[in-house]
Short mmCIF file of C-alpha atoms in Angstrom, two decimals:
data_model
loop_
_atom_site.label_atom_id
_atom_site.label_comp_id
_atom_site.label_asym_id
_atom_site.label_seq_id
_atom_site.Cartn_x
_atom_site.Cartn_y
_atom_site.Cartn_z
CA UNK A 253 -41.70 7.36 -29.82
CA UNK A 254 -39.98 5.73 -26.77
CA UNK A 255 -38.53 2.39 -26.56
CA UNK A 256 -36.67 1.20 -23.60
CA UNK A 257 -34.64 -1.65 -24.38
CA UNK A 258 -32.56 -4.26 -21.80
CA UNK A 259 -30.59 -5.46 -24.57
CA UNK A 260 -27.28 -4.30 -24.84
CA UNK A 261 -25.58 -3.43 -28.20
CA UNK A 262 -21.85 -4.99 -26.83
CA UNK A 263 -23.75 -8.40 -26.40
CA UNK A 264 -24.23 -8.67 -29.71
CA UNK A 265 -21.35 -8.02 -30.92
CA UNK A 266 -19.33 -11.22 -32.65
CA UNK A 267 -17.36 -13.06 -30.29
CA UNK A 268 -14.14 -12.07 -32.07
CA UNK A 269 -14.85 -8.14 -31.47
CA UNK A 270 -16.02 -8.54 -27.98
CA UNK A 271 -12.63 -8.56 -26.25
CA UNK A 272 -12.58 -4.55 -25.78
CA UNK A 273 -10.93 -3.30 -22.55
CA UNK A 274 -13.73 -0.87 -22.49
CA UNK A 275 -16.99 -2.76 -23.20
CA UNK A 276 -16.21 -6.15 -24.02
CA UNK A 277 -18.16 -8.69 -22.31
CA UNK A 278 -15.48 -11.34 -23.08
CA UNK A 279 -12.39 -9.43 -21.18
CA UNK A 280 -12.78 -10.31 -17.75
CA UNK A 281 -10.17 -7.53 -16.79
CA UNK A 282 -12.33 -4.71 -18.41
CA UNK A 283 -14.85 -2.41 -17.62
CA UNK A 284 -17.87 -4.49 -19.20
CA UNK A 285 -19.81 -0.99 -20.24
CA UNK A 286 -23.46 -1.70 -21.54
CA UNK A 287 -24.97 0.37 -24.40
CA UNK A 288 -28.79 0.44 -24.55
CA UNK A 289 -31.42 2.46 -26.09
CA UNK A 290 -33.48 4.92 -23.88
CA UNK A 291 -35.99 6.05 -26.68
CA UNK A 292 -34.26 8.05 -29.32
CA UNK A 293 -31.29 8.38 -27.17
CA UNK A 294 -28.75 5.15 -25.81
CA UNK A 295 -27.57 5.25 -21.95
CA UNK A 296 -24.99 3.47 -20.25
CA UNK A 297 -24.34 3.48 -16.24
CA UNK A 298 -20.81 2.64 -15.06
CA UNK A 299 -19.58 2.90 -11.26
CA UNK A 300 -15.87 4.20 -11.79
CA UNK A 301 -13.54 1.62 -9.04
CA UNK A 302 -11.72 3.47 -6.25
CA UNK A 303 -8.52 3.16 -8.09
CA UNK A 304 -10.18 4.89 -10.97
CA UNK A 305 -9.29 8.29 -9.72
CA UNK A 306 -7.58 11.68 -10.59
CA UNK A 307 -6.87 12.96 -7.38
CA UNK A 308 -8.77 12.09 -4.29
CA UNK A 309 -12.44 12.49 -4.77
CA UNK A 310 -12.84 12.86 -8.45
CA UNK A 311 -12.62 10.24 -11.35
CA UNK A 312 -9.68 10.52 -13.98
CA UNK A 313 -10.38 11.63 -17.37
CA UNK A 314 -8.95 8.78 -19.24
CA UNK A 315 -11.66 6.86 -17.96
CA UNK A 316 -14.56 9.63 -19.05
CA UNK A 317 -12.99 9.48 -21.96
CA UNK A 318 -13.15 5.62 -22.53
CA UNK A 319 -16.64 5.49 -21.39
CA UNK A 320 -17.28 7.97 -23.81
CA UNK A 321 -15.57 6.19 -26.28
CA UNK A 322 -17.14 2.80 -25.94
CA UNK A 323 -20.80 3.95 -25.20
CA UNK A 324 -19.92 5.98 -29.06
CA UNK A 325 -19.25 2.90 -30.82
CA UNK A 326 -22.23 0.68 -29.56
CA UNK A 327 -24.48 3.90 -30.37
CA UNK A 328 -23.03 3.86 -33.66
CA UNK A 329 -24.05 0.25 -34.20
CA UNK A 330 -27.38 0.66 -32.70
CA UNK A 331 -27.90 3.81 -34.65
CA UNK A 332 -26.99 1.60 -38.19
CA UNK A 333 -28.85 -1.06 -37.47
CA UNK A 334 -31.90 0.90 -36.52
CA UNK A 335 -31.57 3.00 -39.66
CA UNK A 336 -31.84 -0.17 -41.31
CA UNK A 337 -35.14 -1.60 -39.44
CA UNK A 338 -33.51 -3.77 -36.75
CA UNK A 339 -33.36 -3.49 -32.80
CA UNK A 340 -30.66 -4.57 -30.82
CA UNK A 341 -30.70 -8.41 -30.56
CA UNK A 342 -31.99 -8.69 -34.06
CA UNK A 343 -28.88 -9.28 -35.44
CA UNK A 344 -25.19 -9.45 -34.32
CA UNK A 345 -24.12 -5.68 -34.02
CA UNK A 346 -21.73 -4.18 -36.41
CA UNK A 347 -18.48 -3.18 -34.94
CA UNK A 348 -17.67 0.59 -35.49
CA UNK A 349 -14.19 2.22 -34.18
CA UNK A 350 -12.95 5.56 -33.03
CA UNK A 351 -11.50 7.87 -35.56
CA UNK A 352 -12.01 10.88 -33.81
CA UNK A 353 -13.05 11.43 -30.03
CA UNK A 354 -12.98 15.09 -28.28
CA UNK A 355 -13.86 15.18 -24.72
CA UNK A 356 -14.86 18.48 -23.18
CA UNK A 357 -14.57 18.21 -19.28
CA UNK A 358 -16.85 20.98 -17.61
CA UNK A 359 -16.55 20.26 -14.03
CA UNK A 360 -14.39 17.70 -12.10
CA UNK A 361 -16.63 14.64 -11.78
CA UNK A 362 -16.81 13.02 -8.40
CA UNK A 363 -15.69 9.60 -7.67
CA UNK A 364 -18.18 7.50 -5.51
CA UNK A 365 -21.48 7.91 -7.23
CA UNK A 366 -22.34 5.65 -10.59
CA UNK A 367 -21.77 7.65 -13.89
CA UNK A 368 -24.57 8.04 -16.48
CA UNK A 369 -23.72 8.37 -19.97
CA UNK A 370 -26.16 9.36 -22.28
CA UNK A 371 -25.67 9.39 -26.24
CA UNK A 372 -27.03 10.38 -29.38
CA UNK A 373 -26.28 9.59 -32.74
CA UNK A 374 -26.39 12.79 -34.88
CA UNK A 375 -25.43 12.07 -38.52
CA UNK A 376 -25.80 8.40 -39.23
CA UNK A 377 -24.22 7.27 -42.34
CA UNK A 378 -23.72 3.53 -43.35
CA UNK A 379 -19.64 3.76 -42.72
CA UNK A 380 -19.65 6.65 -40.76
CA UNK A 381 -21.52 7.99 -37.83
CA UNK A 382 -21.18 11.24 -35.57
CA UNK A 383 -22.08 10.54 -32.16
CA UNK A 384 -22.65 13.42 -28.97
CA UNK A 385 -22.69 12.34 -25.40
CA UNK A 386 -22.40 13.11 -22.19
CA UNK A 387 -21.19 12.03 -19.14
CA UNK A 388 -23.06 13.17 -15.47
CA UNK A 389 -22.47 12.29 -11.59
CA UNK A 390 -25.64 12.80 -9.74
CA UNK A 391 -27.42 14.45 -12.39
CA UNK A 392 -24.92 17.23 -13.16
CA UNK A 393 -23.20 16.90 -16.74
CA UNK A 394 -19.85 17.15 -15.69
CA UNK A 395 -18.20 16.00 -19.41
CA UNK A 396 -19.30 16.37 -23.56
CA UNK A 397 -18.16 14.38 -25.97
CA UNK A 398 -18.39 14.14 -29.61
CA UNK A 399 -17.31 11.14 -31.45
CA UNK A 400 -16.77 10.00 -34.93
CA UNK A 401 -17.21 6.34 -35.52
CA UNK A 402 -16.43 4.56 -38.57
CA UNK A 403 -16.42 1.31 -39.81
CA UNK A 404 -14.04 -1.27 -38.49
CA UNK A 405 -11.63 -1.55 -41.64
CA UNK A 406 -10.10 -4.77 -42.67
CA UNK A 407 -7.02 -4.11 -41.34
CA UNK A 408 -8.03 -5.11 -38.15
CA UNK A 409 -10.09 -8.08 -38.61
CA UNK A 410 -6.77 -9.83 -40.27
CA UNK A 411 -5.14 -10.66 -36.90
CA UNK A 412 -7.95 -12.96 -35.66
CA UNK A 413 -6.66 -16.41 -36.14
CA UNK A 414 -8.83 -19.20 -37.81
CA UNK A 415 -9.56 -20.91 -34.45
CA UNK A 416 -10.99 -17.58 -33.07
CA UNK A 417 -13.31 -16.93 -36.16
CA UNK A 418 -16.92 -18.28 -35.76
CA UNK B 132 19.38 22.93 -26.62
CA UNK B 133 19.07 19.19 -26.12
CA UNK B 134 18.20 18.62 -22.56
CA UNK B 135 17.36 14.96 -22.24
CA UNK B 136 16.15 14.29 -18.12
CA UNK B 137 15.58 10.68 -16.60
CA UNK B 138 13.77 12.63 -13.78
CA UNK B 139 9.71 12.18 -14.58
CA UNK B 140 7.53 14.92 -13.86
CA UNK B 141 5.09 12.32 -11.96
CA UNK B 142 7.76 11.66 -9.16
CA UNK B 143 7.38 15.13 -8.04
CA UNK B 144 4.00 15.75 -7.86
CA UNK B 145 3.02 16.58 -4.25
CA UNK B 146 2.07 13.23 -2.59
CA UNK B 147 -1.77 14.65 -2.49
CA UNK B 148 -1.73 14.67 -6.36
CA UNK B 149 0.25 11.30 -6.62
CA UNK B 150 -3.04 8.63 -7.23
CA UNK B 151 -4.22 9.50 -10.55
CA UNK B 152 -5.11 5.92 -12.31
CA UNK B 153 -3.15 6.86 -15.73
CA UNK B 154 0.01 8.28 -14.25
CA UNK B 155 0.15 8.82 -10.06
CA UNK B 156 3.05 6.84 -8.52
CA UNK B 157 1.09 5.95 -5.75
CA UNK B 158 -1.86 3.87 -7.61
CA UNK B 159 -0.43 0.69 -7.26
CA UNK B 160 -3.55 -0.42 -9.84
CA UNK B 161 -2.77 2.20 -12.18
CA UNK B 162 -0.64 2.76 -15.75
CA UNK B 163 1.90 4.82 -13.67
CA UNK B 164 3.18 6.73 -16.79
CA UNK B 165 6.12 8.62 -16.46
CA UNK B 166 6.38 11.82 -18.88
CA UNK B 167 10.07 13.34 -19.51
CA UNK B 168 11.90 15.81 -21.18
CA UNK B 169 13.63 14.90 -24.19
CA UNK B 170 15.15 18.09 -25.68
CA UNK B 171 12.37 20.55 -26.17
CA UNK B 172 9.66 17.69 -26.68
CA UNK B 173 8.31 15.51 -23.32
CA UNK B 174 8.65 11.72 -23.83
CA UNK B 175 6.69 8.90 -21.99
CA UNK B 176 6.37 5.09 -23.05
CA UNK B 177 4.03 2.58 -22.18
CA UNK B 178 3.72 -1.12 -23.29
CA UNK B 179 -0.10 -2.15 -23.06
CA UNK B 180 -1.09 -4.82 -21.30
CA UNK B 181 -2.69 -8.04 -22.92
CA UNK B 182 -6.36 -6.94 -21.77
CA UNK B 183 -5.77 -3.77 -23.02
CA UNK B 184 -6.89 -4.60 -26.42
CA UNK B 185 -10.17 -3.36 -28.80
CA UNK B 186 -10.20 -6.27 -30.67
CA UNK B 187 -7.68 -8.80 -31.02
CA UNK B 188 -3.77 -7.66 -31.76
CA UNK B 189 -5.07 -4.07 -31.45
CA UNK B 190 -4.72 -1.42 -28.34
CA UNK B 191 -8.47 0.12 -27.52
CA UNK B 192 -8.72 4.08 -28.03
CA UNK B 193 -9.49 4.45 -24.34
CA UNK B 194 -6.04 3.52 -23.33
CA UNK B 195 -4.57 5.88 -26.10
CA UNK B 196 -6.39 8.84 -25.02
CA UNK B 197 -5.77 8.17 -21.24
CA UNK B 198 -2.07 8.09 -22.04
CA UNK B 199 -2.14 11.11 -24.08
CA UNK B 200 -4.02 13.01 -21.74
CA UNK B 201 -1.60 11.98 -18.72
CA UNK B 202 1.39 13.11 -20.77
CA UNK B 203 0.09 16.27 -21.80
CA UNK B 204 -0.49 17.22 -18.20
CA UNK B 205 2.73 15.98 -16.97
CA UNK B 206 3.92 18.10 -20.26
CA UNK B 207 2.11 20.99 -19.12
CA UNK B 208 3.34 21.11 -15.32
CA UNK B 209 7.04 20.56 -17.30
CA UNK B 210 6.47 23.53 -19.44
CA UNK B 211 5.48 25.77 -17.00
CA UNK B 212 8.24 24.91 -14.34
CA UNK B 213 10.80 25.09 -17.50
CA UNK B 214 9.43 28.84 -18.61
CA UNK B 215 9.95 29.88 -14.52
CA UNK B 216 13.33 28.66 -14.73
CA UNK B 217 13.01 25.38 -13.07
CA UNK B 218 13.73 21.82 -14.53
CA UNK B 219 11.89 18.79 -13.43
CA UNK B 220 13.08 17.86 -10.04
CA UNK B 221 14.21 21.18 -8.90
CA UNK B 222 10.45 21.80 -7.09
CA UNK B 223 6.98 19.83 -6.51
CA UNK B 224 5.35 19.92 -10.11
CA UNK B 225 1.75 22.03 -10.56
CA UNK B 226 -0.84 19.92 -11.42
CA UNK B 227 -3.17 20.41 -14.32
CA UNK B 228 -6.08 19.06 -14.99
CA UNK B 229 -7.75 18.57 -18.55
CA UNK B 230 -10.03 21.27 -20.03
CA UNK B 231 -10.49 19.26 -23.49
CA UNK B 232 -9.04 16.52 -24.80
CA UNK B 233 -9.54 15.90 -28.78
CA UNK B 234 -7.50 12.52 -30.33
CA UNK B 235 -7.49 11.76 -33.97
CA UNK B 236 -6.80 7.94 -34.56
CA UNK B 237 -4.94 7.88 -37.70
CA UNK B 238 -4.33 4.26 -37.62
CA UNK B 239 -4.79 1.16 -35.77
CA UNK B 240 -2.33 0.87 -33.04
CA UNK B 241 -0.64 -2.73 -32.87
CA UNK B 242 -0.87 -4.39 -29.10
CA UNK B 243 2.56 -5.75 -28.49
CA UNK B 244 5.25 -3.15 -29.00
CA UNK B 245 6.20 -0.26 -26.55
CA UNK B 246 4.22 2.85 -27.24
CA UNK B 247 5.82 5.86 -27.53
CA UNK B 248 4.22 8.90 -26.58
CA UNK B 249 6.01 12.34 -27.60
CA UNK B 250 4.21 15.88 -26.74
CA UNK B 251 5.28 20.00 -26.89
CA UNK B 252 3.73 22.69 -25.33
CA UNK B 253 2.43 24.97 -28.20
CA UNK B 254 1.33 27.55 -25.91
CA UNK B 255 2.20 27.93 -22.36
CA UNK B 256 0.37 30.44 -19.78
CA UNK B 257 0.35 30.38 -16.44
CA UNK B 258 -2.54 28.77 -15.99
CA UNK B 259 -3.44 27.39 -19.28
CA UNK B 260 -1.29 25.10 -21.76
CA UNK B 261 -1.97 23.82 -24.78
CA UNK B 262 -0.59 20.52 -25.65
CA UNK B 263 0.36 18.51 -29.01
CA UNK B 264 0.79 14.63 -28.48
CA UNK B 265 1.44 11.87 -30.53
CA UNK B 266 1.59 7.76 -29.91
CA UNK B 267 3.80 5.96 -31.93
CA UNK B 268 4.18 2.32 -32.24
CA UNK B 269 6.89 0.57 -33.38
CA UNK B 270 8.09 3.71 -35.19
CA UNK B 271 4.83 4.64 -36.96
CA UNK B 272 2.77 7.52 -35.11
CA UNK B 273 -0.77 5.52 -34.90
CA UNK B 274 -2.50 8.66 -33.00
CA UNK B 275 -2.29 12.67 -32.51
CA UNK B 276 -3.58 14.74 -29.63
CA UNK B 277 -4.51 18.11 -29.03
CA UNK B 278 -5.01 18.69 -24.98
CA UNK B 279 -6.03 21.92 -23.40
CA UNK B 280 -4.50 21.76 -19.66
CA UNK B 281 -5.80 24.29 -16.77
CA UNK B 282 -4.12 24.48 -13.54
CA UNK B 283 -6.22 22.22 -10.86
CA UNK B 284 -8.92 24.16 -9.88
CA UNK B 285 -9.36 24.64 -5.85
CA UNK B 286 -12.24 22.43 -5.93
CA UNK B 287 -10.53 19.70 -6.24
CA UNK B 288 -8.28 19.76 -3.65
CA UNK B 289 -10.67 20.44 -1.30
CA UNK B 290 -11.39 16.89 -0.53
CA UNK B 291 -7.75 15.53 0.30
CA UNK B 292 -8.32 15.55 4.09
CA UNK B 293 -5.97 17.58 6.77
CA UNK B 294 -4.20 13.91 7.33
CA UNK B 295 -3.61 13.40 3.66
CA UNK B 296 -2.20 16.95 3.42
CA UNK B 297 1.32 17.81 3.94
#
C-alpha cells in the first residue's frame, strides 16, 4: 500500500496543543514542522536557517534532535489514528509527548540543503508508540533517532485556561 | 575540592567555533548557553523564552535536548582541559561534537522558571568524553541526559574560509 497524504498531522492538533516551538502551526516564532504520510513511513522537510549552525557549514545538533522529536510525536499520532482506521484529517490528532529521545549523529549535517526527516512507528500502542527516524541531507543519512512517545498526561493539559480551551 | 569558576567554556572557543545556535557567543540569534565549573560538576542556566513551549505552560523537548547537548560539549571541553592541568580560560577550549545524545523526559518541565543544567564527565579520554546531565526547574529534576562527545573531526573545520581562520 502506498498512501501519499498531503495532510499534515500538526494541522489537526487541537488549537490548545498547536503552540509547540518545533511544530505548532500557531507558534509564529517556531519551526512549524509538518509530518505527512508517505506510504508506510512519514516524512517532514525543513530547511535550517543560517543561524542554525554548529560551526560554519554545519547544522547544530539541537535542531536535529528537535526535528526528530517533533516528527516522532506527529508520527505517533498518525500511527495510532491509522491503527484505529482513521487517516490524517479525519479527526483531531491525539497529542503525544516524548518519554525518551535518542539521537545518533552519524556524520556532520551540511547547512544549506533542505533536510528530510523520515520515520516509522515500530511499536504502536494506544498510550505508547516507539518511532525510528532518520535525518538526511542531499540524499545522505546524517543522523538516526529512536523516540518513545506517550500520550500527553493530564498534568500537561491543566495549564490551559478556560478561555484557551475550545 | 570545590572550585567555582566564573569563566564560561564557550567564551574560550576559538572564534571560528563560536557560532553555535545553542551556545555560540557570536550567534546573535542563538541561546548563548554558558557552561561553568561548580566543583566537580558543571552548571549552565537558561530561562526559556515564551515561544519555547510544547503546550501552554511547558517547555518543548527540543530545547531541553539542545541545552543538554551544548552543555555536554562544554563539559567535555572543560573536563579534558582539567585532566591536562588547565582550567577554563587558561587556553582556547577544545571543540567537541555530539556522537550520541540520549534524553529521558521524567516529567513535564514548567515554562517560566530559569532552568538549571548540571553535568559531570563520567569518562574522559583525549578524543571521547561521556557526560551525564540533569535539567531542573524550581529544584525538581525534569530530564536527564547521557551524551557521548568526540573531538571535532577535520571534516568540520574545512568549511572555514582562510579569512575566517585566525
